[in-house]
Coordinates of C-alpha atoms in Angstrom, one line a residue:
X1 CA 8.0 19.5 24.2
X2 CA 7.1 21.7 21.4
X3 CA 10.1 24.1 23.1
X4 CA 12.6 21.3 23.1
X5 CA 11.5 20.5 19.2
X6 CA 12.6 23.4 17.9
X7 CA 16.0 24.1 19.6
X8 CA 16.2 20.6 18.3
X9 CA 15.7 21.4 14.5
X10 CA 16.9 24.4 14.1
X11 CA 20.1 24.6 16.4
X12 CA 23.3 24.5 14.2
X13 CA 23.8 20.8 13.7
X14 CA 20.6 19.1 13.7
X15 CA 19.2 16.5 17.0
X16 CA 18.5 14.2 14.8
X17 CA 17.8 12.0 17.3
X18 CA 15.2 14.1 19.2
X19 CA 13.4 15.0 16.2
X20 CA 12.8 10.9 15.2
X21 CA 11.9 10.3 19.0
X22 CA 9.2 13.4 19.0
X23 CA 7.8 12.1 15.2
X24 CA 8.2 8.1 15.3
X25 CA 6.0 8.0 18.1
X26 CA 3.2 10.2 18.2
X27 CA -0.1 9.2 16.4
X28 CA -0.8 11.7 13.1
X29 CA -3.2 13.2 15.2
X30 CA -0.6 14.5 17.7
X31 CA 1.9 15.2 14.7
X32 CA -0.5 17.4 12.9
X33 CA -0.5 19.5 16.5
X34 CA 3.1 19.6 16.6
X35 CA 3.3 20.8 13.3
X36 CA 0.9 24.2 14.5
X37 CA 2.7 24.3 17.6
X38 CA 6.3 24.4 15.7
X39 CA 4.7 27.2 13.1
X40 CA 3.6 29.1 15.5
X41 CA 6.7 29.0 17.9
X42 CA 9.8 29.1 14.8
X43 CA 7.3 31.3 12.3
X44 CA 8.0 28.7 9.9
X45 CA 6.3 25.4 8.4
X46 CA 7.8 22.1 9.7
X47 CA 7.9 20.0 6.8
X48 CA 10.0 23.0 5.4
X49 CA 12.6 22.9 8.1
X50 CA 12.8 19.4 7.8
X51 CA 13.3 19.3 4.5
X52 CA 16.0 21.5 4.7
X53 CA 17.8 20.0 7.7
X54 CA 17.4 16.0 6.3
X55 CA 18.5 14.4 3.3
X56 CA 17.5 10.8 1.9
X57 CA 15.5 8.1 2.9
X58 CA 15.0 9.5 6.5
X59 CA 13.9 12.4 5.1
X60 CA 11.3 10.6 2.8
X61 CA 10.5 9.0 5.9
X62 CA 9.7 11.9 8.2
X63 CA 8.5 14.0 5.6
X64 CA 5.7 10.9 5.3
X65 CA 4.5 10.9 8.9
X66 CA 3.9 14.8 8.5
X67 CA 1.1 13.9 6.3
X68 CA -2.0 11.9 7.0
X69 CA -2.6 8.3 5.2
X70 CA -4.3 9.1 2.5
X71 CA -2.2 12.6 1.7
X72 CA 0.6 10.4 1.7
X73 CA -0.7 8.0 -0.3
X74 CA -1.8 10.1 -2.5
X75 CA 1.5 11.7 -3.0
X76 CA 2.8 8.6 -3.8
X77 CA 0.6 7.7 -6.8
X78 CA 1.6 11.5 -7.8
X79 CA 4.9 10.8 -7.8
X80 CA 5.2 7.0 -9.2
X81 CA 3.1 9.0 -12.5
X82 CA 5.7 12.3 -12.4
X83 CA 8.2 12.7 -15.0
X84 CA 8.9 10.2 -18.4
X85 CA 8.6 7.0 -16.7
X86 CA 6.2 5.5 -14.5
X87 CA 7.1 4.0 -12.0
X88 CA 4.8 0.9 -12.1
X89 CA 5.7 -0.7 -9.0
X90 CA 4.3 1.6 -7.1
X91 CA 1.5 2.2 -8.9
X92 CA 0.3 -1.3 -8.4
X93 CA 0.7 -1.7 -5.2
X94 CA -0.4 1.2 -4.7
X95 CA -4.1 0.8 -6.3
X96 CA -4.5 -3.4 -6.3
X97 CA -3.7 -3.2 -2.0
X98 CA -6.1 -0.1 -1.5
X99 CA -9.7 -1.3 -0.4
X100 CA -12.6 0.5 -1.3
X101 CA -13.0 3.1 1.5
X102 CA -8.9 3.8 1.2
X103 CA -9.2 4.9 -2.3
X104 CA -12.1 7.2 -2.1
X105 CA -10.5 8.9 0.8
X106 CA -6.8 8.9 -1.6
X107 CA -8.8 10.4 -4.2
X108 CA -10.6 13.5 -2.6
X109 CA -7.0 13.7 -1.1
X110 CA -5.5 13.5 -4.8
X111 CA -8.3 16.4 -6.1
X112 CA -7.2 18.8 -3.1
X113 CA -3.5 18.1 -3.7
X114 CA -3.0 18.3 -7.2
X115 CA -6.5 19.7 -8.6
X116 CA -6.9 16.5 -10.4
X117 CA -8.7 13.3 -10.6
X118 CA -6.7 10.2 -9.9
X119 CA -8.1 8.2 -12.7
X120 CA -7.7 10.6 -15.2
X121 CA -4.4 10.7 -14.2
X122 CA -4.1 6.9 -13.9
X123 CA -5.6 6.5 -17.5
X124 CA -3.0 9.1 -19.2
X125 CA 0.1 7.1 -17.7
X126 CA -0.9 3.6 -18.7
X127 CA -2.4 2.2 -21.5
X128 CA -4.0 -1.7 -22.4
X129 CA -5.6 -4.1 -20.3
X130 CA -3.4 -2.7 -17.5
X131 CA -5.2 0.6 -18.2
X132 CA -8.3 -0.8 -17.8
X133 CA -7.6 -2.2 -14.3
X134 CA -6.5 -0.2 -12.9
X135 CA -8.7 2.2 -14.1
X136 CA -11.5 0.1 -13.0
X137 CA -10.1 0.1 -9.5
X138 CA -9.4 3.5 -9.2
X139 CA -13.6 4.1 -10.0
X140 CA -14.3 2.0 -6.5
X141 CA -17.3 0.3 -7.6
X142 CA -16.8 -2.6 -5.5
X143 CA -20.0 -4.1 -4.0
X144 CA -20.5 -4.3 -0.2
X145 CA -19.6 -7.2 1.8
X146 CA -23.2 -8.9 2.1
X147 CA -24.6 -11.1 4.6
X148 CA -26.4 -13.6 2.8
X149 CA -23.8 -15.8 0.9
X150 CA -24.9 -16.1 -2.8
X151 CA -23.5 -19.8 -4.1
X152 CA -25.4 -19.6 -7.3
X153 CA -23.4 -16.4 -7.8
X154 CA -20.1 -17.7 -6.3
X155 CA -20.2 -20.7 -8.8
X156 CA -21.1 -18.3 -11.9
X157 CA -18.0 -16.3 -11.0
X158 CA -15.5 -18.7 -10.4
X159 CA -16.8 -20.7 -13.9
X160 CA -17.0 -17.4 -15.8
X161 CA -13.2 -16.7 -14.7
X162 CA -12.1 -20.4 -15.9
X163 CA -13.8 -19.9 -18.8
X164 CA -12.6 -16.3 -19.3
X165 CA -9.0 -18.0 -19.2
X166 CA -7.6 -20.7 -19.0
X167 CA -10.3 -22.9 -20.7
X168 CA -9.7 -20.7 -23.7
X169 CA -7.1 -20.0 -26.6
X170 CA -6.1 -16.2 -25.3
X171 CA -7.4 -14.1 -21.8
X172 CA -10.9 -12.5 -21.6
X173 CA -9.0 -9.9 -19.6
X174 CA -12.1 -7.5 -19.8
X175 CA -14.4 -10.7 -17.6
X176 CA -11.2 -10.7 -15.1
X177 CA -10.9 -7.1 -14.3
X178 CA -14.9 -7.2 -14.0
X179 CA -15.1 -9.4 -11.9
X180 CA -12.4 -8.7 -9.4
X181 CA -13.2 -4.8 -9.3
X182 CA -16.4 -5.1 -8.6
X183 CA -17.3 -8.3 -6.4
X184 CA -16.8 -7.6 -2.2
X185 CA -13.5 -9.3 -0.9
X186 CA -15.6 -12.1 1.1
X187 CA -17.3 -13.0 -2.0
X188 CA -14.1 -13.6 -4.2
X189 CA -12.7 -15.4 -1.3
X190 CA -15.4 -18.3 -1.6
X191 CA -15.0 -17.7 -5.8
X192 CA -11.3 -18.6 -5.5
X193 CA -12.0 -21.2 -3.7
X194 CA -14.6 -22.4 -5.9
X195 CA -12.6 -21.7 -8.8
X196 CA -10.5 -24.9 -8.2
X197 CA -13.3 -26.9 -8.8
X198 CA -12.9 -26.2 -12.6
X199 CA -9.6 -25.3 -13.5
X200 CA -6.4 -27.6 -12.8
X201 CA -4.9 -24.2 -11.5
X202 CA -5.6 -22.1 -8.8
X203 CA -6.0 -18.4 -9.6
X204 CA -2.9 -17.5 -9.0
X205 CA -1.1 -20.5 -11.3
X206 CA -3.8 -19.4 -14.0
X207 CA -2.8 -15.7 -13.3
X208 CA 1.0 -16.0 -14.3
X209 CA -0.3 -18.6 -17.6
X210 CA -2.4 -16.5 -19.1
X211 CA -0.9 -13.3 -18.5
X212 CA 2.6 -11.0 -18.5
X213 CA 4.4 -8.1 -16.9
X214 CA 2.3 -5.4 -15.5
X215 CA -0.7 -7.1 -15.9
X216 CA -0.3 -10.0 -14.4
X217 CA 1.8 -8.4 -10.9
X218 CA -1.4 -6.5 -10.8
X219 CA -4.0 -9.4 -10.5
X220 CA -1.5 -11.2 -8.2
X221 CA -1.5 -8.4 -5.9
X222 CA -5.1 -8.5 -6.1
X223 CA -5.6 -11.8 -5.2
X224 CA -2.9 -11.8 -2.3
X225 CA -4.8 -8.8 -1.2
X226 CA -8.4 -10.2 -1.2
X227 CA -7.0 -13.6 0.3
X228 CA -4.3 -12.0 3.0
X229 CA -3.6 -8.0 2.5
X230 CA -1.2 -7.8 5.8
X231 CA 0.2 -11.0 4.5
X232 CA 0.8 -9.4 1.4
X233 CA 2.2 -6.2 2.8
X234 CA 4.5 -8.5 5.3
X235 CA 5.8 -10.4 1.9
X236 CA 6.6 -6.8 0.2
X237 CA 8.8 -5.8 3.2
X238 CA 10.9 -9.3 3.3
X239 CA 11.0 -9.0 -0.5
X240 CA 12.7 -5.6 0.0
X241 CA 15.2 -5.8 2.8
X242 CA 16.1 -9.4 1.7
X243 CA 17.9 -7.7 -1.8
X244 CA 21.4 -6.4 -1.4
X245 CA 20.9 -2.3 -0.3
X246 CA 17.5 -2.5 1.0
X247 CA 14.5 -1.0 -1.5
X248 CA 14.4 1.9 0.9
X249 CA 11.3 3.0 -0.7
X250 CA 9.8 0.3 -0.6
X251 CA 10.3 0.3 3.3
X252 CA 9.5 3.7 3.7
X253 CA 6.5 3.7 2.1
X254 CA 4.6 0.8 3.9
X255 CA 5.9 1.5 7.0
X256 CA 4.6 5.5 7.1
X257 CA 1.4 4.3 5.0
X258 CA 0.4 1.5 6.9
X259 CA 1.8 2.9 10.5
X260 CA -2.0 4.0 11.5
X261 CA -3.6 1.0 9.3
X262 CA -2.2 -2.1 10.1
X263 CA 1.2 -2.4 11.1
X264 CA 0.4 -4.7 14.1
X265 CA -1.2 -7.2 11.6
X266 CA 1.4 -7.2 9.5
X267 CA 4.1 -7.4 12.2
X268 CA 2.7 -11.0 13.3
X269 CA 2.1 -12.0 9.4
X270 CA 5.6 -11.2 9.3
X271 CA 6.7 -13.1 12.1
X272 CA 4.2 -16.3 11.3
X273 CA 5.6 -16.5 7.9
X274 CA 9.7 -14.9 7.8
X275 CA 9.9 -17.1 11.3
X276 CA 11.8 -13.8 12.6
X277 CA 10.0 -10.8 13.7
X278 CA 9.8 -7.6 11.7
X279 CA 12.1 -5.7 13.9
X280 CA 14.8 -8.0 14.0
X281 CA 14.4 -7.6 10.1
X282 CA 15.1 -3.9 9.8
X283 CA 17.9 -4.3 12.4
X284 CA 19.7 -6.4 10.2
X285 CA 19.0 -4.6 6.9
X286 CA 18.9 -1.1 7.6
X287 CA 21.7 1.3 9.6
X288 CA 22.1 4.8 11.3
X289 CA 19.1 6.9 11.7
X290 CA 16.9 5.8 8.9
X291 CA 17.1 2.5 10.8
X292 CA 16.1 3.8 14.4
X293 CA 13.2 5.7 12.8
X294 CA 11.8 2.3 11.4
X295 CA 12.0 0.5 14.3
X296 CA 10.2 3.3 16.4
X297 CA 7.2 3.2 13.6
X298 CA 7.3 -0.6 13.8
X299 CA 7.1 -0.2 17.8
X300 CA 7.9 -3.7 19.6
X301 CA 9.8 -6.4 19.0
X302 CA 7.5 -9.9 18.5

């Protein structure tokens, strides 16, 4: 195979086809072998021959399965906080959609990569109460899931958030971003819930009240996350092949970062909520090779 590969990329005109086949549908495992294989074979790195023989978004995306999850992921955040702007889409999904484990695994990714610590990083590129989320995310000090359910603390929570908001002239952001940085994701669940029981809103009608831009995508990914994350990452993808010219990037980067994670999950949240399957989806909204790469990651059709 390995043989085949690199007559493949390196013949005049590149196979693009064989090259998708060979990387859409291995497992990172059996990429990263590939990858040693090609080195040793063509005496040159893989992700360099790639680069050079792709351009645009199938590049991006190839170039993505050639790392693991949390390299990739990691390289993202790098890149959303590179240059003049940020690019704060990104970084919000990026960090309010990460569990726990994720983001101490992107972070010792991010301090081999780049020699630097994520929330350093994080905290030069923002500033404000958006700062201080995401800031507070990034330092993973979210409990455990426990087993005893504590309603005495669930109650407190949910009060202390109503209070905190919309009971009040102005936010308490700094009780918000407490609260839903450090509480496990089966706790807020029964706090949301509870939540109702003292404001007129639910959280996510009090969340676009009381707050603006940046902040407030950033607790409404949070709560879409705690409540439904695959849900949440299904929503993104519709969201981004329904505007005119698919957000490739968008695309791209779910699919490669949540290819080992998820992506069966989200496929039937898709499905459940779009009424049309995922696949179907990119069909329609994406062409050429870019487009048979995606539907190799996103494997069957529903």
């Amino acid at each position: 195979m390995c043989h085949h590969f690199k007559e493949s990329s390196l013949s005049a005109g590149v196979d693009e086809q064989t090259v998708i086949d060979i990387l859409t549908r291995r497992s990172t495992e059996q990429r990263r072998e590939i990858a040693f294989e090609y080195e040793r074979i063509a005496k040159k790195d893989l992700s360099v021959a790639l680069k050079g023989a792709l351009s645009g978004s199938l590049e991006a995306l190839l170039l993505g399965l050639m790392k693991s999850t949390a390299q990739y992921d990691a390289s993202e955040l790098k890149a959303s906080m590179k240059g003049l702007g940020t690019d704060e889409e990104t970084l919000i999904e990026m960090v309010c959609s990460r569990n726990n484990e994720e983001l101490l695994e992107i972070k010792r990714a991010y301090r081999e990569m780049f020699k630097k610590e994520l929330d350093k990083e994080v905290a030069g590129d923002t500033s404000g109460d958006f700062a201080k989320l995401l800031l507070a995310l990034v330092q993973t000090k979210r409990d455990e899931p426990s087993n005893v359910v504590d309603y005495e603390k669930i109650d407190e929570d949910a009060r202390c958030l109503y209070e905190a908001g919309v009971q009040r002239k102005g936010t308490d952001v700094a009780v918000w971003i407490s609260i839903m940085s450090q509480r496990s994701v089966p706790h807020l669940q029964k706090v949301f819930e509870r939540y109702k029981s003292y404001s007129p809103y639910d959280m996510k009608e009090s969340i676009r009240k009381e707050v603006k831009g940046d902040l407030e995508k950033s607790f409404l990914t949070l709560v879409e996350c705690f409540e439904n994350r695959q849900l949440y990452f299904a929503n993104r993808l519709n969201e981004a092949m329904k505007s005119k010219g698919a957000k490739e990037k968008v695309v791209t980067r779910i699919m490669v970062s949540r290819c080992e994670v998820d992506l069966m999950k989200i496929r039937s949240e898709f499905k459940k909520t779009h009424k049309r399957t995922l696949y179907q989806t990119i069909a329609e909204h994406t062409k050429g090779d870019y487009q048979k790469a995606l539907l190799n990651l996103c494997g069957g059709d529903d």
